Short mmCIF file of C-alpha atoms in Angstrom, two decimals:
data_model
loop_
_atom_site.label_atom_id
_atom_site.label_comp_id
_atom_site.label_asym_id
_atom_site.label_seq_id
_atom_site.Cartn_x
_atom_site.Cartn_y
_atom_site.Cartn_z
CA UNK A 276 -7.26 26.13 152.95
CA UNK A 277 -6.92 29.86 152.51
CA UNK A 278 -9.42 31.97 154.44
CA UNK A 279 -10.92 35.07 152.78
CA UNK A 280 -10.10 38.30 154.55
CA UNK A 281 -7.51 41.07 154.51
CA UNK A 282 -4.20 40.51 152.72
CA UNK A 283 -1.13 42.75 153.03
CA UNK A 284 1.84 42.84 150.65
CA UNK A 285 5.13 44.67 151.09
CA UNK A 286 6.32 47.41 148.74
CA UNK A 287 10.03 47.31 147.87
CA UNK A 288 12.22 49.69 145.84
CA UNK A 289 12.43 49.49 142.06
CA UNK A 290 16.22 49.16 142.35
CA UNK A 291 15.68 45.62 143.64
CA UNK A 292 13.65 44.75 140.56
CA UNK A 293 16.40 46.05 138.29
CA UNK A 294 19.11 44.16 140.18
CA UNK A 295 17.04 40.98 140.03
CA UNK A 296 16.79 41.27 136.26
CA UNK A 297 20.54 41.82 135.96
CA UNK A 298 21.29 38.72 138.03
CA UNK A 299 19.03 36.62 135.83
CA UNK A 300 20.59 37.97 132.64
CA UNK A 301 24.07 37.14 133.96
CA UNK A 302 22.96 33.59 134.76
CA UNK A 303 21.71 33.12 131.20
CA UNK A 304 24.91 34.59 129.75
CA UNK A 305 26.91 32.12 131.88
CA UNK A 306 24.90 29.23 130.50
CA UNK A 307 22.96 28.49 133.67
CA UNK A 308 19.35 27.34 133.33
CA UNK A 309 16.60 29.94 133.72
CA UNK A 310 15.48 30.22 137.32
CA UNK A 311 12.63 32.04 139.06
CA UNK A 312 14.59 34.46 141.27
CA UNK A 313 12.16 36.69 143.13
CA UNK A 314 11.81 39.37 145.76
CA UNK A 315 8.55 39.14 147.66
CA UNK A 316 5.73 41.60 147.32
CA UNK A 317 5.41 44.96 145.61
CA UNK A 318 8.06 47.26 144.18
CA UNK A 319 8.51 50.97 143.63
CA UNK A 320 10.61 52.74 141.05
CA UNK A 321 10.38 55.51 138.45
CA UNK A 322 7.34 56.83 140.35
CA UNK A 323 5.27 53.70 139.81
CA UNK A 324 4.58 50.71 142.07
CA UNK A 325 4.85 47.06 141.08
CA UNK A 326 3.62 43.66 142.20
CA UNK A 327 4.78 40.18 141.21
CA UNK A 328 2.12 37.94 139.68
CA UNK A 329 2.61 34.18 139.38
CA UNK A 330 0.60 32.56 136.60
CA UNK A 331 -0.01 28.99 135.45
CA UNK A 332 0.41 25.40 136.61
CA UNK A 333 2.18 23.22 137.54
CA UNK A 334 5.10 25.71 137.69
CA UNK A 335 3.93 29.36 137.92
CA UNK A 336 5.66 31.94 135.75
CA UNK A 337 6.41 35.38 137.17
CA UNK A 338 5.25 38.67 135.63
CA UNK A 339 5.89 42.05 137.28
CA UNK A 340 3.05 44.54 136.79
CA UNK A 341 2.33 48.19 137.63
CA UNK A 342 -0.41 48.68 140.25
CA UNK A 343 -2.74 51.13 138.51
CA UNK A 344 -5.97 52.55 139.95
CA UNK A 345 -6.51 54.28 136.60
CA UNK A 346 -6.75 51.05 134.56
CA UNK A 347 -9.30 48.24 134.47
CA UNK A 348 -7.38 45.44 132.76
CA UNK A 349 -4.55 43.25 134.03
CA UNK A 350 -2.30 42.41 131.09
CA UNK A 351 1.28 41.40 130.26
CA UNK A 352 3.21 40.15 127.20
CA UNK A 353 2.78 36.52 126.17
CA UNK A 354 4.95 34.36 123.96
CA UNK A 355 4.54 35.42 120.34
CA UNK A 356 4.49 39.14 121.16
CA UNK A 357 6.89 40.67 118.62
CA UNK A 358 9.25 43.53 119.56
CA UNK A 359 7.56 43.78 122.96
CA UNK A 360 10.47 44.88 125.11
CA UNK A 361 11.68 41.60 126.58
CA UNK A 362 15.16 43.11 126.71
CA UNK A 363 13.84 45.94 128.94
CA UNK A 364 11.32 44.11 131.09
CA UNK A 365 11.90 42.38 134.41
CA UNK A 366 10.79 38.94 133.20
CA UNK A 367 10.56 36.84 130.08
CA UNK A 368 7.23 36.73 128.27
CA UNK A 369 4.59 34.44 129.73
CA UNK A 370 4.46 31.14 127.82
CA UNK A 371 0.90 29.71 127.73
CA UNK A 372 2.16 26.37 126.41
CA UNK A 373 3.93 25.74 129.74
CA UNK A 374 0.70 25.98 131.76
CA UNK A 375 -1.72 23.05 131.96
CA UNK A 376 -4.58 25.32 133.04
CA UNK A 377 -4.29 28.20 130.54
CA UNK A 378 -7.45 28.93 128.51
CA UNK A 379 -8.28 31.50 125.88
CA UNK A 380 -11.62 33.17 126.51
CA UNK A 381 -14.21 32.65 123.79
CA UNK A 382 -16.55 35.42 122.71
CA UNK A 383 -19.14 34.45 125.32
CA UNK A 384 -16.62 35.05 128.10
CA UNK A 385 -15.25 38.49 127.22
CA UNK A 386 -14.48 40.61 130.32
CA UNK A 387 -13.00 43.81 128.89
CA UNK A 388 -12.60 43.08 125.19
CA UNK A 389 -14.78 42.65 122.14
CA UNK A 390 -15.17 39.63 119.88
CA UNK A 391 -12.98 39.44 116.79
CA UNK A 392 -11.90 36.31 114.91
CA UNK A 393 -13.67 34.18 117.54
CA UNK A 394 -11.58 35.51 120.43
CA UNK A 395 -11.83 38.41 122.89
CA UNK A 396 -9.57 41.29 121.92
CA UNK A 397 -8.52 44.35 123.94
CA UNK A 398 -6.84 47.46 122.56
CA UNK A 399 -5.74 50.34 124.81
CA UNK A 400 -4.25 53.67 123.69
CA UNK A 401 -2.92 56.45 125.91
CA UNK A 402 -2.62 60.22 125.47
CA UNK A 403 1.20 60.21 125.45
CA UNK A 404 1.24 57.77 122.52
CA UNK A 405 1.70 54.34 124.11
CA UNK A 406 -0.65 51.48 123.26
CA UNK A 407 -1.11 47.73 123.61
CA UNK A 408 -3.28 44.98 122.15
CA UNK A 409 -4.10 41.62 123.71
CA UNK A 410 -6.41 38.64 123.62
CA UNK A 411 -8.21 37.67 126.82
CA UNK A 412 -7.40 34.47 128.66
CA UNK A 413 -7.70 32.93 132.10
CA UNK A 414 -5.40 30.85 134.28
CA UNK A 415 -4.55 30.23 137.91
CA UNK A 416 -2.79 33.26 139.30
CA UNK A 417 -1.77 34.87 142.59
CA UNK A 418 0.10 37.97 143.71
CA UNK A 419 3.01 38.38 146.10
CA UNK A 420 5.89 36.13 147.01
CA UNK A 421 7.45 33.06 145.47
CA UNK A 422 5.30 29.98 144.85
CA UNK A 423 7.91 28.03 146.81
CA UNK A 424 8.93 30.19 149.75
CA UNK A 425 6.90 33.41 149.71
CA UNK A 426 4.92 34.57 152.72
CA UNK A 427 1.84 36.77 152.86
CA UNK A 428 0.25 38.60 155.79
CA UNK A 429 -3.46 38.30 156.54
CA UNK A 430 -5.28 40.40 159.12
CA UNK A 431 -7.61 38.35 161.32
CA UNK A 432 -9.50 40.04 164.16
CA UNK A 433 -7.15 42.99 163.84
CA UNK A 434 -4.02 40.90 164.27
CA UNK A 435 -1.41 40.01 161.60
CA UNK A 436 -1.04 36.33 160.67
CA UNK A 437 1.78 35.14 158.41
CA UNK A 438 0.84 32.46 155.90
CA UNK A 439 3.18 30.45 153.68
CA UNK A 440 3.33 29.68 150.83
CA UNK A 441 1.37 32.30 148.87
CA UNK A 442 0.24 29.55 146.52
CA UNK A 443 -2.73 28.94 148.82
CA UNK A 444 -4.23 32.22 147.54
CA UNK A 445 -4.14 31.04 143.94
CA UNK A 446 -7.39 31.18 141.96
CA UNK A 447 -8.53 31.59 138.34
CA UNK A 448 -8.21 35.12 136.96
CA UNK A 449 -8.99 36.66 133.57
CA UNK A 450 -6.20 38.78 132.04
CA UNK A 451 -4.92 40.11 128.74
CA UNK A 452 -2.21 38.26 126.83
CA UNK A 453 -0.49 41.13 125.06
CA UNK A 454 0.59 40.56 121.47
CA UNK A 455 1.76 44.09 120.60
CA UNK A 456 3.17 47.04 122.56
CA UNK A 457 4.27 50.57 121.65
CA UNK A 458 5.87 53.46 123.49
CA UNK A 459 6.54 53.25 127.21
CA UNK A 460 4.91 49.84 127.58
CA UNK A 461 7.73 48.40 125.48
CA UNK A 462 10.62 50.14 127.26
CA UNK A 463 9.42 50.20 130.90
CA UNK A 464 10.93 47.99 133.59
CA UNK A 465 7.63 46.32 134.52
CA UNK A 466 6.25 43.63 132.25
CA UNK A 467 2.64 44.76 132.33
CA UNK A 468 -0.17 46.37 134.28
CA UNK A 469 -2.55 45.43 137.10
CA UNK A 470 -5.95 47.06 136.73
CA UNK A 471 -7.23 48.37 140.10
CA UNK A 472 -9.81 50.94 138.94
CA UNK A 473 -13.49 51.01 139.89
CA UNK A 474 -14.50 48.89 136.89
CA UNK A 475 -15.83 45.35 136.92
CA UNK A 476 -13.36 42.49 136.51
CA UNK A 477 -10.41 44.47 137.82
CA UNK A 478 -7.89 42.59 139.92
CA UNK A 479 -9.51 43.43 143.28
CA UNK A 480 -12.99 42.75 141.85
CA UNK A 481 -11.96 39.29 140.71
CA UNK A 482 -10.46 38.62 144.15
CA UNK A 483 -13.83 39.56 145.66
CA UNK A 484 -15.84 37.50 143.16
CA UNK A 485 -13.56 34.51 143.75
CA UNK A 486 -14.02 34.77 147.52
CA UNK A 487 -10.43 35.67 148.37
CA UNK A 488 -11.54 38.88 150.06
CA UNK A 489 -14.89 39.63 151.67
CA UNK A 490 -14.95 43.43 151.36
CA UNK A 491 -14.64 45.57 148.24
CA UNK A 492 -11.75 47.54 149.69
CA UNK A 493 -8.00 47.98 149.26
CA UNK A 494 -5.31 50.46 150.31
CA UNK A 495 -2.03 51.67 148.89
CA UNK A 496 0.56 53.07 151.30
CA UNK A 497 3.43 54.81 149.48
CA UNK A 498 6.52 55.61 151.55
CA UNK A 499 8.17 58.98 151.70
CA UNK A 500 11.50 58.61 149.90
CA UNK A 501 14.77 60.17 151.10
CA UNK A 502 15.83 63.52 149.65
CA UNK A 503 18.68 62.74 147.23
CA UNK A 504 21.49 65.09 146.31
CA UNK A 505 24.70 64.43 144.44
CA UNK A 506 26.77 65.24 147.52
CA UNK A 507 24.69 63.37 150.13
CA UNK A 508 25.50 59.91 151.37
CA UNK A 509 23.30 57.13 150.11
CA UNK A 510 22.70 58.61 146.68
CA UNK A 511 22.19 55.90 144.11
CA UNK A 512 21.49 52.27 144.97
CA UNK A 513 21.68 52.80 148.73
CA UNK A 514 19.14 55.61 148.61
CA UNK A 515 16.88 53.58 146.37
CA UNK A 516 16.96 50.68 148.82
CA UNK A 517 14.55 52.41 151.21
CA UNK A 518 11.31 50.47 151.58
CA UNK A 519 8.43 51.66 149.43
CA UNK A 520 5.39 50.78 151.56
CA UNK A 521 2.56 48.27 151.34
CA UNK A 522 -0.65 47.28 149.62
CA UNK A 523 -3.56 45.81 151.59
CA UNK A 524 -6.53 44.13 149.88
CA UNK A 525 -9.92 43.38 151.42
CA UNK A 526 -9.78 45.85 154.31
CA UNK A 527 -7.58 48.29 156.21
CA UNK A 528 -4.39 47.85 158.23
CA UNK A 529 -4.23 50.94 160.45
CA UNK A 530 -0.89 50.02 162.06
CA UNK A 531 0.76 52.13 159.37
CA UNK A 532 -1.02 55.33 160.43
CA UNK A 533 0.69 58.33 162.05
CA UNK A 534 -2.58 60.29 162.04
CA UNK A 535 -6.24 59.22 162.07
CA UNK A 536 -7.83 58.48 158.72
CA UNK A 537 -9.93 61.27 157.24
CA UNK A 538 -12.53 60.59 154.58
CA UNK A 539 -13.10 62.13 151.16
CA UNK A 540 -16.24 61.84 149.09
CA UNK A 541 -15.89 59.56 146.06
CA UNK A 542 -18.33 59.56 143.15
CA UNK A 543 -19.09 55.82 143.09
CA UNK A 544 -18.83 55.79 139.29
CA UNK A 545 -18.15 52.79 137.09
CA UNK A 546 -14.57 53.44 136.05
CA UNK A 547 -12.25 55.91 137.82
CA UNK A 548 -11.93 56.91 141.47
CA UNK A 549 -13.28 60.44 141.20
CA UNK A 550 -13.01 63.07 143.96
CA UNK A 551 -14.01 66.73 144.20
CA UNK A 552 -11.53 69.56 144.87
CA UNK A 553 -12.89 72.49 146.90
CA UNK A 554 -9.73 74.60 147.17
CA UNK A 555 -5.98 74.60 146.58
CA UNK A 556 -3.61 76.46 148.91
CA UNK A 557 0.11 77.19 149.08
CA UNK A 558 1.66 77.14 152.55
CA UNK A 559 4.79 79.17 153.19
CA UNK A 560 7.74 77.39 154.80
CA UNK A 561 6.95 73.91 153.52
CA UNK A 562 6.27 70.97 155.85
CA UNK A 563 5.26 67.39 155.10
CA UNK A 564 2.05 67.19 157.12
CA UNK A 565 -1.35 68.78 156.61
CA UNK A 566 -0.77 70.17 160.11
CA UNK A 567 1.67 73.11 159.91
CA UNK A 568 5.06 72.88 161.61
CA UNK A 569 4.49 76.32 163.12
CA UNK A 570 1.52 78.55 163.84
CA UNK A 571 3.44 81.32 162.04
CA UNK A 572 3.21 79.60 158.64
CA UNK A 573 0.94 81.55 156.30
CA UNK A 574 -1.49 79.68 154.04
CA UNK A 575 -2.55 81.34 150.76
CA UNK A 576 -5.73 80.27 148.98
CA UNK A 577 -5.48 80.11 145.18
CA UNK A 578 -8.27 82.27 143.73
CA UNK A 579 -10.12 79.91 141.39
CA UNK A 580 -13.73 78.75 141.21
CA UNK A 581 -14.61 75.19 142.25
CA UNK A 582 -16.24 74.57 138.90
CA UNK A 583 -12.99 75.27 137.07
CA UNK A 584 -10.95 73.11 139.47
CA UNK A 585 -13.23 70.15 138.74
CA UNK A 586 -13.68 70.73 135.04
CA UNK A 587 -13.80 67.32 133.30
CA UNK A 588 -13.31 65.52 136.63
CA UNK A 589 -10.54 64.79 139.13
CA UNK A 590 -9.27 61.22 139.60
CA UNK A 591 -6.89 59.47 142.01
CA UNK A 592 -4.52 57.44 139.84
CA UNK A 593 -1.63 55.40 141.28
CA UNK A 594 -0.38 54.55 137.79
CA UNK A 595 0.38 58.19 136.97
CA UNK A 596 3.68 59.30 138.48
CA UNK A 597 2.94 63.03 138.63
CA UNK A 598 -0.02 65.27 139.51
CA UNK A 599 -1.85 67.29 136.87
CA UNK A 600 -4.23 70.20 137.51
CA UNK A 601 -6.43 72.08 135.08
CA UNK A 602 -4.77 74.81 133.03
CA UNK A 603 -7.29 77.26 134.54
CA UNK A 604 -5.17 77.08 137.72
CA UNK A 605 -2.00 78.30 136.02
CA UNK A 606 -2.37 82.10 136.29
CA UNK A 607 -3.58 82.37 139.93
CA UNK A 608 -1.18 79.62 141.07
CA UNK A 609 1.85 81.30 139.49
CA UNK A 610 0.80 84.65 141.01
CA UNK A 611 0.82 83.30 144.58
CA UNK A 612 3.97 81.23 143.96
CA UNK A 613 5.84 84.36 142.81
CA UNK A 614 4.63 86.31 145.86
CA UNK A 615 5.92 83.60 148.22
CA UNK A 616 9.19 82.56 146.56
CA UNK A 617 10.14 85.54 144.42
CA UNK A 618 10.61 83.10 141.52
CA UNK A 619 8.45 82.20 138.53
CA UNK A 620 6.88 78.73 138.72
CA UNK A 621 8.38 76.74 135.87
CA UNK A 622 8.95 73.21 134.62
CA UNK A 623 12.64 73.88 133.96
CA UNK A 624 15.22 72.00 136.04
CA UNK A 625 16.81 73.88 138.94
CA UNK A 626 19.62 73.28 141.43
CA UNK A 627 18.46 73.15 145.07
CA UNK A 628 20.07 72.43 148.39
CA UNK A 629 18.11 70.26 150.81
CA UNK A 630 17.24 73.35 152.86
CA UNK A 631 15.99 75.20 149.75
CA UNK A 632 13.89 72.19 148.75
CA UNK A 633 12.28 71.86 152.18
CA UNK A 634 11.48 75.60 152.31
CA UNK A 635 9.49 75.58 149.05
CA UNK A 636 5.72 75.96 149.52
CA UNK A 637 3.68 72.89 150.44
CA UNK A 638 0.64 72.43 148.20
CA UNK A 639 -2.54 71.78 150.18
CA UNK A 640 -5.48 70.21 148.33
CA UNK A 641 -8.90 70.51 149.97
CA UNK A 642 -11.21 67.64 148.99
CA UNK A 643 -14.93 67.42 149.66
CA UNK A 644 -15.42 65.31 152.76
CA UNK A 645 -17.47 62.13 152.89
CA UNK A 646 -21.10 62.96 153.65
CA UNK A 647 -21.48 60.71 156.70
CA UNK A 648 -17.96 60.96 158.18
CA UNK A 649 -17.78 61.97 161.85
CA UNK A 650 -14.75 62.83 163.99
CA UNK A 651 -14.28 63.00 167.75
CA UNK A 652 -11.76 65.83 167.45
CA UNK A 653 -12.49 68.71 165.05
CA UNK A 654 -8.76 69.48 165.01
CA UNK A 655 -7.82 66.02 163.71
CA UNK A 656 -4.84 66.27 161.36
CA UNK A 657 -6.14 66.29 157.81
CA UNK A 658 -9.44 68.08 158.49
CA UNK A 659 -10.00 71.39 156.71
CA UNK A 660 -11.42 73.48 159.54
CA UNK A 661 -8.14 75.33 160.03
CA UNK A 662 -8.21 76.76 156.49
CA UNK A 663 -11.95 76.64 155.73
CA UNK A 664 -14.15 77.06 158.79
CA UNK A 665 -17.29 76.70 156.66
CA UNK A 666 -16.32 73.14 155.65
CA UNK A 667 -14.77 71.52 158.75
CA UNK A 668 -15.45 67.97 157.51
CA UNK A 669 -13.61 68.48 154.23
CA UNK A 670 -10.10 67.05 154.19
CA UNK A 671 -6.64 68.42 153.41
CA UNK A 672 -3.97 66.48 151.51
CA UNK A 673 -0.44 67.89 151.85
CA UNK A 674 1.97 67.63 148.90
CA UNK A 675 5.40 68.83 150.11
CA UNK A 676 8.17 69.84 147.74
CA UNK A 677 10.03 66.63 148.58
CA UNK A 678 7.19 64.84 146.78
CA UNK A 679 6.43 67.15 143.85
CA UNK A 680 10.05 68.02 142.98
CA UNK A 681 11.83 65.17 141.18
CA UNK A 682 15.59 64.75 141.30
CA UNK A 683 17.71 63.88 138.27
CA UNK A 684 21.08 62.49 139.35
CA UNK A 685 22.58 62.96 135.87
CA UNK A 686 22.58 66.74 136.14
CA UNK A 687 22.05 67.10 139.92
CA UNK A 688 18.89 69.16 139.42
CA UNK A 689 15.23 69.08 140.38
CA UNK A 690 12.20 69.54 138.14
CA UNK A 691 8.56 69.72 139.08
CA UNK A 692 6.16 66.78 139.00
CA UNK A 693 3.17 69.05 139.58
CA UNK A 694 1.74 70.42 136.35
CA UNK A 695 -0.86 73.17 135.91
CA UNK A 696 -1.44 72.90 132.17
CA UNK A 697 -3.90 70.01 131.85
CA UNK A 698 -6.66 70.52 129.27
CA UNK A 699 -8.49 67.31 130.17
CA UNK A 700 -9.45 66.22 133.68
CA UNK A 701 -7.12 66.59 136.65
CA UNK A 702 -5.10 63.67 138.08
CA UNK A 703 -3.89 63.22 141.65
CA UNK A 704 -0.99 60.88 140.91
CA UNK A 705 1.46 58.82 142.93
CA UNK A 706 3.36 61.87 144.21
CA UNK A 707 0.11 63.12 145.85
CA UNK A 708 -0.55 59.69 147.38
CA UNK A 709 3.01 59.45 148.72
CA UNK A 710 3.29 59.69 152.50
CA UNK A 711 -0.30 58.47 152.96
CA UNK A 712 -2.13 55.23 153.42
CA UNK A 713 -4.88 55.71 150.81
CA UNK A 714 -7.92 53.52 151.40
CA UNK A 715 -10.26 52.86 148.46
CA UNK A 716 -13.63 51.81 149.88
CA UNK A 717 -16.11 50.74 147.22
CA UNK A 718 -18.54 49.61 149.92
CA UNK A 719 -19.24 53.20 151.06
CA UNK A 720 -17.99 55.32 148.13
CA UNK A 721 -15.24 56.97 150.16
CA UNK A 722 -11.48 57.34 149.93
CA UNK A 723 -9.61 57.56 153.22
CA UNK A 724 -6.28 59.32 153.74
CA UNK A 725 -4.02 58.81 156.77
CA UNK A 726 -0.54 60.29 156.96
CA UNK A 727 2.08 57.56 157.17
CA UNK A 728 5.73 56.74 156.57
CA UNK A 729 4.44 53.37 155.31
CA UNK A 730 7.32 51.54 156.96
CA UNK A 731 6.54 47.88 156.36
CA UNK A 732 9.07 46.02 158.53
CA UNK A 733 9.14 42.36 159.41
CA UNK A 734 8.03 43.17 162.96
CA UNK A 735 5.12 45.34 161.89
CA UNK A 736 3.98 42.77 159.37
CA UNK A 737 4.05 39.61 161.41
CA UNK A 738 4.24 40.77 164.99
CA UNK A 739 6.81 38.08 165.53
CA UNK A 740 9.83 39.34 163.61
CA UNK A 741 9.32 36.97 160.65
CA UNK A 742 10.72 38.03 157.32
CA UNK A 743 8.26 38.93 154.59
#
């Protein structure tokens, strides 16, 4: 029997997901029967991160979903969904009729939806125009590898243990069976979405309620990706084949860490993971770490009041590719940027050599530290004492240009993924989380950040060189 505890899944590149879909389409075109071809674990591509879900009995059906700390519901298209992007998505729509354990939720069992026509209905709309509607259902479901051969890593007494097959972690989950999609939800590579926000009945919360994990905790470790250029080797599929990191549920796997974990205050609210920004800085000469590469690097504080920085809230959202700051930051940010670079900060695409990219300013975000966090070394990488001596227990998150500048291979140019024109709340998206193991701890209302390359190899996962 499966033991509750800490589960780790591998992150793999989005290119693998695309290639998997192409192989399956070719098999169908050649008249071969549909097969469940899978690549274990989680996937990264287009700035988002995916996990495979396997749903139903006796033969689970695969759905690939975006891991999203900004959403509460887990949902994917089901059979009967019209014009729902099956030609774009990784997998075919889930077919409830093929599962012996599928159940629609009645109005007494609604988790996220409201009762209409004697069933639970969910409707979600997004600012950029996308939307989806679903009815709520439940079935046996698990995340990770294949129901036949997949392996999963558990952490027991601090040591990794490989378990196989992942079917042993199967349990009943509530989810949304989508019946209509618009916008990006129809044309994206992933089939659906995995809700990992602070809300009740999210994916991690159901794992906790079902006894699969014993702590209300999970972490997302997003790898630093190679710097692509049209002339560099490895551009294209080879460059995209770099590992994307790992997700750990139910605890923390600190073997990924290059620096100690530092702790940010988190609001403990009912929906989003909300943090508090104290300052934003630009550091001359770039650098990937919160610790400068050289003592000669000058750090410039952006002159803006805390109240404006936190206007309408600041959330950590893995489902948002880019980072968005309040529009009140625009004028002082552009002033310092122009002083450092001699150029106007703009969203237009630009041509950059690797050296030019690396020399762009690194954005440093100072977050309010957790109230009860203590550190043996006041100079621990990621603590704010070096830039704000009055708040030594605050933390610093570094966003280098290699994370906030996004490369377009079609025109061999970069454009920014850091926006300073947001009129709602601010969002620290996936490009802020990149290069860190980010630990969401609902037990203590803290979010931990440790710098990491998030290299999830077979050796690091199993300790015995087994393939995950």
